[in-house]
Amino acid sequence: MNMDKTSVEAPAHHAAEAGPEPTQAPGFGPAPAAPASSTASVVPVLAPGHVVHVAQTVPKEVRVGAGARFVAYLLNLLLMVVTLGVGWLVWAMVTWSTDAANPGQKLMGLTVVKKDTGARLTWGDMFVRNFLLGGVVLGFLSGITLTIAAWVNLFKIFGSEKQNLVDSMAGSVVVRRAA
């Protein structure tokens, strides 16, 4: 009895005659459902045995460049000074969960989304992105590299991806909020 793969598998031209693709691959559970995000563009891809849904990335044309991000940064600085930091921090905690943006970005009509799906970041994602990656990690890297990391963070926004260093680490991009 020959047990090699060629004797078990049917030729490719017989698979097309067999009928529609099964909704469940044997032994692998139900076929994957489409992502719930309405902003992601999902493209079905046929794989042997089941359909795989691949989300496309956020197009570079809808990403916000350095100018709007700089104005949002200046607004954040102004709000921090006016509210002595406390009011800004409370407002940031609220806007992270409701708008996926910091207060300056909210005033500018911007939001932060995941680069690969286009879904808005959750409060936890915003905390990791802004506090841990932006504050702790970037602050530490800037300190030990004598602010080289801060300059890389600044000039990376002008690249084709329109992401700063924190966005790259978090897998996020900044876009204009949909009306």
JSON list of N, CA, C and O in Angstrom, two decimals, residues 72-130:
[
{"chain": "A", "resi": 72, "resn": "ALA", "atom": "N", "xyz": [-1.89, 69.61, 16.53]},
{"chain": "A", "resi": 72, "resn": "ALA", "atom": "CA", "xyz": [-2.48, 68.87, 17.65]},
{"chain": "A", "resi": 72, "resn": "ALA", "atom": "C", "xyz": [-1.51, 68.81, 18.83]},
{"chain": "A", "resi": 72, "resn": "ALA", "atom": "O", "xyz": [-1.92, 68.94, 19.98]},
{"chain": "A", "resi": 73, "resn": "TYR", "atom": "N", "xyz": [-0.22, 68.65, 18.53]},
{"chain": "A", "resi": 73, "resn": "TYR", "atom": "CA", "xyz": [0.80, 68.64, 19.58]},
{"chain": "A", "resi": 73, "resn": "TYR", "atom": "C", "xyz": [0.86, 69.98, 20.30]},
{"chain": "A", "resi": 73, "resn": "TYR", "atom": "O", "xyz": [0.91, 70.05, 21.53]},
{"chain": "A", "resi": 74, "resn": "LEU", "atom": "N", "xyz": [0.82, 71.08, 19.53]},
{"chain": "A", "resi": 74, "resn": "LEU", "atom": "CA", "xyz": [0.83, 72.41, 20.14]},
{"chain": "A", "resi": 74, "resn": "LEU", "atom": "C", "xyz": [-0.42, 72.65, 20.98]},
{"chain": "A", "resi": 74, "resn": "LEU", "atom": "O", "xyz": [-0.34, 73.26, 22.06]},
{"chain": "A", "resi": 75, "resn": "LEU", "atom": "N", "xyz": [-1.58, 72.19, 20.49]},
{"chain": "A", "resi": 75, "resn": "LEU", "atom": "CA", "xyz": [-2.81, 72.30, 21.28]},
{"chain": "A", "resi": 75, "resn": "LEU", "atom": "C", "xyz": [-2.70, 71.53, 22.59]},
{"chain": "A", "resi": 75, "resn": "LEU", "atom": "O", "xyz": [-3.14, 72.00, 23.63]},
{"chain": "A", "resi": 76, "resn": "ASN", "atom": "N", "xyz": [-2.10, 70.35, 22.54]},
{"chain": "A", "resi": 76, "resn": "ASN", "atom": "CA", "xyz": [-1.90, 69.58, 23.76]},
{"chain": "A", "resi": 76, "resn": "ASN", "atom": "C", "xyz": [-1.01, 70.32, 24.74]},
{"chain": "A", "resi": 76, "resn": "ASN", "atom": "O", "xyz": [-1.30, 70.36, 25.95]},
{"chain": "A", "resi": 77, "resn": "LEU", "atom": "N", "xyz": [0.07, 70.93, 24.25]},
{"chain": "A", "resi": 77, "resn": "LEU", "atom": "CA", "xyz": [0.96, 71.70, 25.14]},
{"chain": "A", "resi": 77, "resn": "LEU", "atom": "C", "xyz": [0.22, 72.87, 25.77]},
{"chain": "A", "resi": 77, "resn": "LEU", "atom": "O", "xyz": [0.33, 73.11, 26.98]},
{"chain": "A", "resi": 78, "resn": "LEU", "atom": "N", "xyz": [-0.56, 73.60, 24.96]},
{"chain": "A", "resi": 78, "resn": "LEU", "atom": "CA", "xyz": [-1.33, 74.73, 25.47]},
{"chain": "A", "resi": 78, "resn": "LEU", "atom": "C", "xyz": [-2.34, 74.27, 26.53]},
{"chain": "A", "resi": 78, "resn": "LEU", "atom": "O", "xyz": [-2.46, 74.88, 27.59]},
{"chain": "A", "resi": 79, "resn": "LEU", "atom": "N", "xyz": [-3.05, 73.19, 26.25]},
{"chain": "A", "resi": 79, "resn": "LEU", "atom": "CA", "xyz": [-4.03, 72.67, 27.20]},
{"chain": "A", "resi": 79, "resn": "LEU", "atom": "C", "xyz": [-3.37, 72.18, 28.49]},
{"chain": "A", "resi": 79, "resn": "LEU", "atom": "O", "xyz": [-3.93, 72.34, 29.58]},
{"chain": "A", "resi": 80, "resn": "MET", "atom": "N", "xyz": [-2.18, 71.61, 28.40]},
{"chain": "A", "resi": 80, "resn": "MET", "atom": "CA", "xyz": [-1.47, 71.17, 29.59]},
{"chain": "A", "resi": 80, "resn": "MET", "atom": "C", "xyz": [-1.10, 72.35, 30.47]},
{"chain": "A", "resi": 80, "resn": "MET", "atom": "O", "xyz": [-1.22, 72.31, 31.69]},
{"chain": "A", "resi": 81, "resn": "VAL", "atom": "N", "xyz": [-0.63, 73.44, 29.84]},
{"chain": "A", "resi": 81, "resn": "VAL", "atom": "CA", "xyz": [-0.24, 74.62, 30.60]},
{"chain": "A", "resi": 81, "resn": "VAL", "atom": "C", "xyz": [-1.46, 75.28, 31.25]},
{"chain": "A", "resi": 81, "resn": "VAL", "atom": "O", "xyz": [-1.46, 75.61, 32.43]},
{"chain": "A", "resi": 82, "resn": "VAL", "atom": "N", "xyz": [-2.53, 75.44, 30.48]},
{"chain": "A", "resi": 82, "resn": "VAL", "atom": "CA", "xyz": [-3.73, 76.12, 30.97]},
{"chain": "A", "resi": 82, "resn": "VAL", "atom": "C", "xyz": [-4.39, 75.34, 32.11]},
{"chain": "A", "resi": 82, "resn": "VAL", "atom": "O", "xyz": [-4.85, 75.93, 33.09]},
{"chain": "A", "resi": 83, "resn": "THR", "atom": "N", "xyz": [-4.43, 74.01, 31.99]},
{"chain": "A", "resi": 83, "resn": "THR", "atom": "CA", "xyz": [-5.10, 73.20, 33.00]},
{"chain": "A", "resi": 83, "resn": "THR", "atom": "C", "xyz": [-4.13, 72.65, 34.05]},
{"chain": "A", "resi": 83, "resn": "THR", "atom": "O", "xyz": [-4.52, 71.81, 34.87]},
{"chain": "A", "resi": 84, "resn": "LEU", "atom": "N", "xyz": [-2.89, 73.12, 34.03]},
{"chain": "A", "resi": 84, "resn": "LEU", "atom": "CA", "xyz": [-1.84, 72.65, 34.94]},
{"chain": "A", "resi": 84, "resn": "LEU", "atom": "C", "xyz": [-1.62, 71.15, 34.86]},
{"chain": "A", "resi": 84, "resn": "LEU", "atom": "O", "xyz": [-1.20, 70.51, 35.80]},
{"chain": "A", "resi": 85, "resn": "GLY", "atom": "N", "xyz": [-1.90, 70.59, 33.72]},
{"chain": "A", "resi": 85, "resn": "GLY", "atom": "CA", "xyz": [-1.67, 69.17, 33.48]},
{"chain": "A", "resi": 85, "resn": "GLY", "atom": "C", "xyz": [-2.77, 68.25, 33.98]},
{"chain": "A", "resi": 85, "resn": "GLY", "atom": "O", "xyz": [-3.02, 67.21, 33.39]},
{"chain": "A", "resi": 86, "resn": "VAL", "atom": "N", "xyz": [-3.44, 68.63, 35.05]},
{"chain": "A", "resi": 86, "resn": "VAL", "atom": "CA", "xyz": [-4.46, 67.76, 35.65]},
{"chain": "A", "resi": 86, "resn": "VAL", "atom": "C", "xyz": [-5.70, 67.68, 34.76]},
{"chain": "A", "resi": 86, "resn": "VAL", "atom": "O", "xyz": [-6.20, 66.59, 34.47]},
{"chain": "A", "resi": 87, "resn": "GLY", "atom": "N", "xyz": [-6.21, 68.82, 34.32]},
{"chain": "A", "resi": 87, "resn": "GLY", "atom": "CA", "xyz": [-7.38, 68.82, 33.44]},
{"chain": "A", "resi": 87, "resn": "GLY", "atom": "C", "xyz": [-7.10, 68.11, 32.13]},
{"chain": "A", "resi": 87, "resn": "GLY", "atom": "O", "xyz": [-7.95, 67.38, 31.62]},
{"chain": "A", "resi": 88, "resn": "TRP", "atom": "N", "xyz": [-5.90, 68.33, 31.59]},
{"chain": "A", "resi": 88, "resn": "TRP", "atom": "CA", "xyz": [-5.54, 67.66, 30.34]},
{"chain": "A", "resi": 88, "resn": "TRP", "atom": "C", "xyz": [-5.51, 66.15, 30.55]},
{"chain": "A", "resi": 88, "resn": "TRP", "atom": "O", "xyz": [-6.01, 65.39, 29.70]},
{"chain": "A", "resi": 89, "resn": "LEU", "atom": "N", "xyz": [-4.95, 65.69, 31.66]},
{"chain": "A", "resi": 89, "resn": "LEU", "atom": "CA", "xyz": [-4.85, 64.25, 31.93]},
{"chain": "A", "resi": 89, "resn": "LEU", "atom": "C", "xyz": [-6.24, 63.62, 32.06]},
{"chain": "A", "resi": 89, "resn": "LEU", "atom": "O", "xyz": [-6.49, 62.55, 31.49]},
{"chain": "A", "resi": 90, "resn": "VAL", "atom": "N", "xyz": [-7.14, 64.28, 32.76]},
{"chain": "A", "resi": 90, "resn": "VAL", "atom": "CA", "xyz": [-8.51, 63.75, 32.90]},
{"chain": "A", "resi": 90, "resn": "VAL", "atom": "C", "xyz": [-9.18, 63.72, 31.53]},
{"chain": "A", "resi": 90, "resn": "VAL", "atom": "O", "xyz": [-9.83, 62.72, 31.17]},
{"chain": "A", "resi": 91, "resn": "TRP", "atom": "N", "xyz": [-9.05, 64.79, 30.77]},
{"chain": "A", "resi": 91, "resn": "TRP", "atom": "CA", "xyz": [-9.64, 64.86, 29.43]},
{"chain": "A", "resi": 91, "resn": "TRP", "atom": "C", "xyz": [-9.05, 63.78, 28.53]},
{"chain": "A", "resi": 91, "resn": "TRP", "atom": "O", "xyz": [-9.75, 63.15, 27.75]},
{"chain": "A", "resi": 92, "resn": "ALA", "atom": "N", "xyz": [-7.74, 63.55, 28.66]},
{"chain": "A", "resi": 92, "resn": "ALA", "atom": "CA", "xyz": [-7.08, 62.53, 27.83]},
{"chain": "A", "resi": 92, "resn": "ALA", "atom": "C", "xyz": [-7.63, 61.14, 28.16]},
{"chain": "A", "resi": 92, "resn": "ALA", "atom": "O", "xyz": [-7.87, 60.34, 27.25]},
{"chain": "A", "resi": 93, "resn": "MET", "atom": "N", "xyz": [-7.84, 60.86, 29.44]},
{"chain": "A", "resi": 93, "resn": "MET", "atom": "CA", "xyz": [-8.38, 59.55, 29.81]},
{"chain": "A", "resi": 93, "resn": "MET", "atom": "C", "xyz": [-9.76, 59.32, 29.20]},
{"chain": "A", "resi": 93, "resn": "MET", "atom": "O", "xyz": [-10.10, 58.21, 28.80]},
{"chain": "A", "resi": 94, "resn": "VAL", "atom": "N", "xyz": [-10.57, 60.39, 29.11]},
{"chain": "A", "resi": 94, "resn": "VAL", "atom": "CA", "xyz": [-11.90, 60.27, 28.52]},
{"chain": "A", "resi": 94, "resn": "VAL", "atom": "C", "xyz": [-11.80, 60.13, 27.00]},
{"chain": "A", "resi": 94, "resn": "VAL", "atom": "O", "xyz": [-12.44, 59.27, 26.40]},
{"chain": "A", "resi": 95, "resn": "THR", "atom": "N", "xyz": [-11.01, 60.98, 26.36]},
{"chain": "A", "resi": 95, "resn": "THR", "atom": "CA", "xyz": [-10.94, 60.95, 24.89]},
{"chain": "A", "resi": 95, "resn": "THR", "atom": "C", "xyz": [-10.23, 59.72, 24.36]},
{"chain": "A", "resi": 95, "resn": "THR", "atom": "O", "xyz": [-10.48, 59.32, 23.22]},
{"chain": "A", "resi": 96, "resn": "TRP", "atom": "N", "xyz": [-9.38, 59.10, 25.16]},
{"chain": "A", "resi": 96, "resn": "TRP", "atom": "CA", "xyz": [-8.76, 57.85, 24.73]},
{"chain": "A", "resi": 96, "resn": "TRP", "atom": "C", "xyz": [-9.83, 56.78, 24.51]},
{"chain": "A", "resi": 96, "resn": "TRP", "atom": "O", "xyz": [-9.75, 56.00, 23.58]},
{"chain": "A", "resi": 97, "resn": "SER", "atom": "N", "xyz": [-10.84, 56.76, 25.38]},
{"chain": "A", "resi": 97, "resn": "SER", "atom": "CA", "xyz": [-11.86, 55.72, 25.27]},
{"chain": "A", "resi": 97, "resn": "SER", "atom": "C", "xyz": [-12.98, 56.10, 24.29]},
{"chain": "A", "resi": 97, "resn": "SER", "atom": "O", "xyz": [-13.52, 55.25, 23.61]},
{"chain": "A", "resi": 98, "resn": "THR", "atom": "N", "xyz": [-13.35, 57.38, 24.21]},
{"chain": "A", "resi": 98, "resn": "THR", "atom": "CA", "xyz": [-14.48, 57.77, 23.37]},
{"chain": "A", "resi": 98, "resn": "THR", "atom": "C", "xyz": [-14.09, 58.05, 21.93]},
{"chain": "A", "resi": 98, "resn": "THR", "atom": "O", "xyz": [-14.85, 57.76, 21.01]},
{"chain": "A", "resi": 99, "resn": "ASP", "atom": "N", "xyz": [-12.91, 58.63, 21.70]},
{"chain": "A", "resi": 99, "resn": "ASP", "atom": "CA", "xyz": [-12.53, 59.07, 20.36]},
{"chain": "A", "resi": 99, "resn": "ASP", "atom": "C", "xyz": [-11.22, 58.47, 19.85]},
{"chain": "A", "resi": 99, "resn": "ASP", "atom": "O", "xyz": [-10.82, 58.77, 18.73]},
{"chain": "A", "resi": 100, "resn": "ALA", "atom": "N", "xyz": [-10.53, 57.67, 20.64]},
{"chain": "A", "resi": 100, "resn": "ALA", "atom": "CA", "xyz": [-9.22, 57.13, 20.27]},
{"chain": "A", "resi": 100, "resn": "ALA", "atom": "C", "xyz": [-8.29, 58.26, 19.83]},
{"chain": "A", "resi": 100, "resn": "ALA", "atom": "O", "xyz": [-7.68, 58.22, 18.78]},
{"chain": "A", "resi": 101, "resn": "ALA", "atom": "N", "xyz": [-8.23, 59.30, 20.67]},
{"chain": "A", "resi": 101, "resn": "ALA", "atom": "CA", "xyz": [-7.40, 60.46, 20.37]},
{"chain": "A", "resi": 101, "resn": "ALA", "atom": "C", "xyz": [-7.05, 61.15, 21.68]},
{"chain": "A", "resi": 101, "resn": "ALA", "atom": "O", "xyz": [-7.73, 60.97, 22.69]},
{"chain": "A", "resi": 102, "resn": "ASN", "atom": "N", "xyz": [-5.98, 61.95, 21.66]},
{"chain": "A", "resi": 102, "resn": "ASN", "atom": "CA", "xyz": [-5.71, 62.79, 22.82]},
{"chain": "A", "resi": 102, "resn": "ASN", "atom": "C", "xyz": [-6.49, 64.10, 22.63]},
{"chain": "A", "resi": 102, "resn": "ASN", "atom": "O", "xyz": [-7.06, 64.33, 21.57]},
{"chain": "A", "resi": 103, "resn": "PRO", "atom": "N", "xyz": [-6.55, 64.97, 23.63]},
{"chain": "A", "resi": 103, "resn": "PRO", "atom": "CA", "xyz": [-7.37, 66.17, 23.49]},
{"chain": "A", "resi": 103, "resn": "PRO", "atom": "C", "xyz": [-7.03, 67.05, 22.29]},
{"chain": "A", "resi": 103, "resn": "PRO", "atom": "O", "xyz": [-7.93, 67.56, 21.62]},
{"chain": "A", "resi": 104, "resn": "GLY", "atom": "N", "xyz": [-5.77, 67.23, 21.98]},
{"chain": "A", "resi": 104, "resn": "GLY", "atom": "CA", "xyz": [-5.38, 68.03, 20.82]},
{"chain": "A", "resi": 104, "resn": "GLY", "atom": "C", "xyz": [-5.85, 67.40, 19.52]},
{"chain": "A", "resi": 104, "resn": "GLY", "atom": "O", "xyz": [-6.32, 68.09, 18.61]},
{"chain": "A", "resi": 105, "resn": "GLN", "atom": "N", "xyz": [-5.72, 66.08, 19.42]},
{"chain": "A", "resi": 105, "resn": "GLN", "atom": "CA", "xyz": [-6.19, 65.38, 18.23]},
{"chain": "A", "resi": 105, "resn": "GLN", "atom": "C", "xyz": [-7.71, 65.47, 18.12]},
{"chain": "A", "resi": 105, "resn": "GLN", "atom": "O", "xyz": [-8.25, 65.61, 17.03]},
{"chain": "A", "resi": 106, "resn": "LYS", "atom": "N", "xyz": [-8.41, 65.39, 19.25]},
{"chain": "A", "resi": 106, "resn": "LYS", "atom": "CA", "xyz": [-9.87, 65.49, 19.22]},
{"chain": "A", "resi": 106, "resn": "LYS", "atom": "C", "xyz": [-10.30, 66.86, 18.69]},
{"chain": "A", "resi": 106, "resn": "LYS", "atom": "O", "xyz": [-11.20, 66.96, 17.86]},
{"chain": "A", "resi": 107, "resn": "LEU", "atom": "N", "xyz": [-9.66, 67.92, 19.17]},
{"chain": "A", "resi": 107, "resn": "LEU", "atom": "CA", "xyz": [-9.99, 69.26, 18.70]},
{"chain": "A", "resi": 107, "resn": "LEU", "atom": "C", "xyz": [-9.69, 69.44, 17.22]},
{"chain": "A", "resi": 107, "resn": "LEU", "atom": "O", "xyz": [-10.37, 70.20, 16.53]},
{"chain": "A", "resi": 108, "resn": "MET", "atom": "N", "xyz": [-8.70, 68.73, 16.71]},
{"chain": "A", "resi": 108, "resn": "MET", "atom": "CA", "xyz": [-8.34, 68.81, 15.29]},
{"chain": "A", "resi": 108, "resn": "MET", "atom": "C", "xyz": [-9.17, 67.87, 14.42]},
{"chain": "A", "resi": 108, "resn": "MET", "atom": "O", "xyz": [-9.04, 67.88, 13.21]},
{"chain": "A", "resi": 109, "resn": "GLY", "atom": "N", "xyz": [-10.01, 67.02, 15.03]},
{"chain": "A", "resi": 109, "resn": "GLY", "atom": "CA", "xyz": [-10.82, 66.07, 14.27]},
{"chain": "A", "resi": 109, "resn": "GLY", "atom": "C", "xyz": [-10.04, 64.86, 13.81]},
{"chain": "A", "resi": 109, "resn": "GLY", "atom": "O", "xyz": [-10.34, 64.29, 12.76]},
{"chain": "A", "resi": 110, "resn": "LEU", "atom": "N", "xyz": [-9.06, 64.45, 14.58]},
{"chain": "A", "resi": 110, "resn": "LEU", "atom": "CA", "xyz": [-8.22, 63.30, 14.24]},
{"chain": "A", "resi": 110, "resn": "LEU", "atom": "C", "xyz": [-8.55, 62.13, 15.14]},
{"chain": "A", "resi": 110, "resn": "LEU", "atom": "O", "xyz": [-9.09, 62.31, 16.24]},
{"chain": "A", "resi": 111, "resn": "THR", "atom": "N", "xyz": [-8.22, 60.93, 14.70]},
{"chain": "A", "resi": 111, "resn": "THR", "atom": "CA", "xyz": [-8.37, 59.74, 15.51]},
{"chain": "A", "resi": 111, "resn": "THR", "atom": "C", "xyz": [-7.25, 58.77, 15.17]},
{"chain": "A", "resi": 111, "resn": "THR", "atom": "O", "xyz": [-6.65, 58.84, 14.10]},
{"chain": "A", "resi": 112, "resn": "VAL", "atom": "N", "xyz": [-6.96, 57.86, 16.08]},
{"chain": "A", "resi": 112, "resn": "VAL", "atom": "CA", "xyz": [-5.89, 56.89, 15.90]},
{"chain": "A", "resi": 112, "resn": "VAL", "atom": "C", "xyz": [-6.54, 55.53, 15.61]},
{"chain": "A", "resi": 112, "resn": "VAL", "atom": "O", "xyz": [-7.43, 55.09, 16.34]},
{"chain": "A", "resi": 113, "resn": "VAL", "atom": "N", "xyz": [-6.10, 54.89, 14.52]},
{"chain": "A", "resi": 113, "resn": "VAL", "atom": "CA", "xyz": [-6.65, 53.59, 14.12]},
{"chain": "A", "resi": 113, "resn": "VAL", "atom": "C", "xyz": [-5.51, 52.60, 13.93]},
{"chain": "A", "resi": 113, "resn": "VAL", "atom": "O", "xyz": [-4.35, 52.98, 13.79]},
{"chain": "A", "resi": 114, "resn": "LYS", "atom": "N", "xyz": [-5.87, 51.32, 13.92]},
{"chain": "A", "resi": 114, "resn": "LYS", "atom": "CA", "xyz": [-4.89, 50.27, 13.67]},
{"chain": "A", "resi": 114, "resn": "LYS", "atom": "C", "xyz": [-4.53, 50.29, 12.19]},
{"chain": "A", "resi": 114, "resn": "LYS", "atom": "O", "xyz": [-5.39, 50.40, 11.33]},
{"chain": "A", "resi": 115, "resn": "LYS", "atom": "N", "xyz": [-3.26, 50.20, 11.90]},
{"chain": "A", "resi": 115, "resn": "LYS", "atom": "CA", "xyz": [-2.78, 50.30, 10.52]},
{"chain": "A", "resi": 115, "resn": "LYS", "atom": "C", "xyz": [-3.28, 49.16, 9.65]},
{"chain": "A", "resi": 115, "resn": "LYS", "atom": "O", "xyz": [-3.63, 49.35, 8.50]},
{"chain": "A", "resi": 116, "resn": "ASP", "atom": "N", "xyz": [-3.37, 47.97, 10.20]},
{"chain": "A", "resi": 116, "resn": "ASP", "atom": "CA", "xyz": [-3.73, 46.81, 9.38]},
{"chain": "A", "resi": 116, "resn": "ASP", "atom": "C", "xyz": [-5.22, 46.61, 9.20]},
{"chain": "A", "resi": 116, "resn": "ASP", "atom": "O", "xyz": [-5.64, 45.98, 8.23]},
{"chain": "A", "resi": 117, "resn": "THR", "atom": "N", "xyz": [-6.07, 47.14, 10.09]},
{"chain": "A", "resi": 117, "resn": "THR", "atom": "CA", "xyz": [-7.51, 46.92, 9.96]},
{"chain": "A", "resi": 117, "resn": "THR", "atom": "C", "xyz": [-8.32, 48.19, 9.82]},
{"chain": "A", "resi": 117, "resn": "THR", "atom": "O", "xyz": [-9.45, 48.16, 9.35]},
{"chain": "A", "resi": 118, "resn": "GLY", "atom": "N", "xyz": [-7.80, 49.31, 10.28]},
{"chain": "A", "resi": 118, "resn": "GLY", "atom": "CA", "xyz": [-8.55, 50.55, 10.25]},
{"chain": "A", "resi": 118, "resn": "GLY", "atom": "C", "xyz": [-9.50, 50.71, 11.42]},
{"chain": "A", "resi": 118, "resn": "GLY", "atom": "O", "xyz": [-10.25, 51.68, 11.49]},
{"chain": "A", "resi": 119, "resn": "ALA", "atom": "N", "xyz": [-9.49, 49.79, 12.37]},
{"chain": "A", "resi": 119, "resn": "ALA", "atom": "CA", "xyz": [-10.35, 49.87, 13.55]},
{"chain": "A", "resi": 119, "resn": "ALA", "atom": "C", "xyz": [-9.76, 50.86, 14.55]},
{"chain": "A", "resi": 119, "resn": "ALA", "atom": "O", "xyz": [-8.53, 50.94, 14.72]},
{"chain": "A", "resi": 120, "resn": "ARG", "atom": "N", "xyz": [-10.65, 51.63, 15.22]},
{"chain": "A", "resi": 120, "resn": "ARG", "atom": "CA", "xyz": [-10.18, 52.57, 16.24]},
{"chain": "A", "resi": 120, "resn": "ARG", "atom": "C", "xyz": [-9.51, 51.83, 17.39]},
{"chain": "A", "resi": 120, "resn": "ARG", "atom": "O", "xyz": [-9.92, 50.73, 17.74]},
{"chain": "A", "resi": 121, "resn": "LEU", "atom": "N", "xyz": [-8.50, 52.45, 17.97]},
{"chain": "A", "resi": 121, "resn": "LEU", "atom": "CA", "xyz": [-7.83, 51.85, 19.10]},
{"chain": "A", "resi": 121, "resn": "LEU", "atom": "C", "xyz": [-8.73, 51.92, 20.33]},
{"chain": "A", "resi": 121, "resn": "LEU", "atom": "O", "xyz": [-9.51, 52.85, 20.49]},
{"chain": "A", "resi": 122, "resn": "THR", "atom": "N", "xyz": [-8.61, 50.93, 21.19]},
{"chain": "A", "resi": 122, "resn": "THR", "atom": "CA", "xyz": [-9.35, 50.91, 22.45]},
{"chain": "A", "resi": 122, "resn": "THR", "atom": "C", "xyz": [-8.60, 51.75, 23.48]},
{"chain": "A", "resi": 122, "resn": "THR", "atom": "O", "xyz": [-7.48, 52.20, 23.23]},
{"chain": "A", "resi": 123, "resn": "TRP", "atom": "N", "xyz": [-9.20, 51.93, 24.67]},
{"chain": "A", "resi": 123, "resn": "TRP", "atom": "CA", "xyz": [-8.54, 52.70, 25.72]},
{"chain": "A", "resi": 123, "resn": "TRP", "atom": "C", "xyz": [-7.23, 52.04, 26.10]},
{"chain": "A", "resi": 123, "resn": "TRP", "atom": "O", "xyz": [-6.21, 52.71, 26.26]},
{"chain": "A", "resi": 124, "resn": "GLY", "atom": "N", "xyz": [-7.22, 50.72, 26.20]},
{"chain": "A", "resi": 124, "resn": "GLY", "atom": "CA", "xyz": [-5.99, 50.00, 26.53]},
{"chain": "A", "resi": 124, "resn": "GLY", "atom": "C", "xyz": [-4.92, 50.17, 25.47]},
{"chain": "A", "resi": 124, "resn": "GLY", "atom": "O", "xyz": [-3.74, 50.35, 25.79]},
{"chain": "A", "resi": 125, "resn": "ASP", "atom": "N", "xyz": [-5.32, 50.12, 24.20]},
{"chain": "A", "resi": 125, "resn": "ASP", "atom": "CA", "xyz": [-4.37, 50.33, 23.11]},
{"chain": "A", "resi": 125, "resn": "ASP", "atom": "C", "xyz": [-3.79, 51.74, 23.17]},
{"chain": "A", "resi": 125, "resn": "ASP", "atom": "O", "xyz": [-2.59, 51.95, 22.95]},
{"chain": "A", "resi": 126, "resn": "MET", "atom": "N", "xyz": [-4.66, 52.73, 23.46]},
{"chain": "A", "resi": 126, "resn": "MET", "atom": "CA", "xyz": [-4.19, 54.12, 23.57]},
{"chain": "A", "resi": 126, "resn": "MET", "atom": "C", "xyz": [-3.25, 54.29, 24.75]},
{"chain": "A", "resi": 126, "resn": "MET", "atom": "O", "xyz": [-2.27, 55.03, 24.67]},
{"chain": "A", "resi": 127, "resn": "PHE", "atom": "N", "xyz": [-3.53, 53.61, 25.86]},
{"chain": "A", "resi": 127, "resn": "PHE", "atom": "CA", "xyz": [-2.66, 53.69, 27.03]},
{"chain": "A", "resi": 127, "resn": "PHE", "atom": "C", "xyz": [-1.28, 53.13, 26.68]},
{"chain": "A", "resi": 127, "resn": "PHE", "atom": "O", "xyz": [-0.26, 53.74, 26.99]},
{"chain": "A", "resi": 128, "resn": "VAL", "atom": "N", "xyz": [-1.27, 51.97, 26.04]},
{"chain": "A", "resi": 128, "resn": "VAL", "atom": "CA", "xyz": [0.01, 51.36, 25.65]},
{"chain": "A", "resi": 128, "resn": "VAL", "atom": "C", "xyz": [0.74, 52.26, 24.66]},
{"chain": "A", "resi": 128, "resn": "VAL", "atom": "O", "xyz": [1.94, 52.53, 24.82]},
{"chain": "A", "resi": 129, "resn": "ARG", "atom": "N", "xyz": [0.02, 52.78, 23.66]},
{"chain": "A", "resi": 129, "resn": "ARG", "atom": "CA", "xyz": [0.65, 53.61, 22.62]},
{"chain": "A", "resi": 129, "resn": "ARG", "atom": "C", "xyz": [1.19, 54.91, 23.20]},
{"chain": "A", "resi": 129, "resn": "ARG", "atom": "O", "xyz": [2.34, 55.26, 22.98]},
{"chain": "A", "resi": 130, "resn": "ASN", "atom": "N", "xyz": [0.35, 55.65, 23.93]},
{"chain": "A", "resi": 130, "resn": "ASN", "atom": "CA", "xyz": [0.75, 56.97, 24.39]},
{"chain": "A", "resi": 130, "resn": "ASN", "atom": "C", "xyz": [1.60, 56.97, 25.65]},
{"chain": "A", "resi": 130, "resn": "ASN", "atom": "O", "xyz": [2.59, 57.69, 25.72]}
]
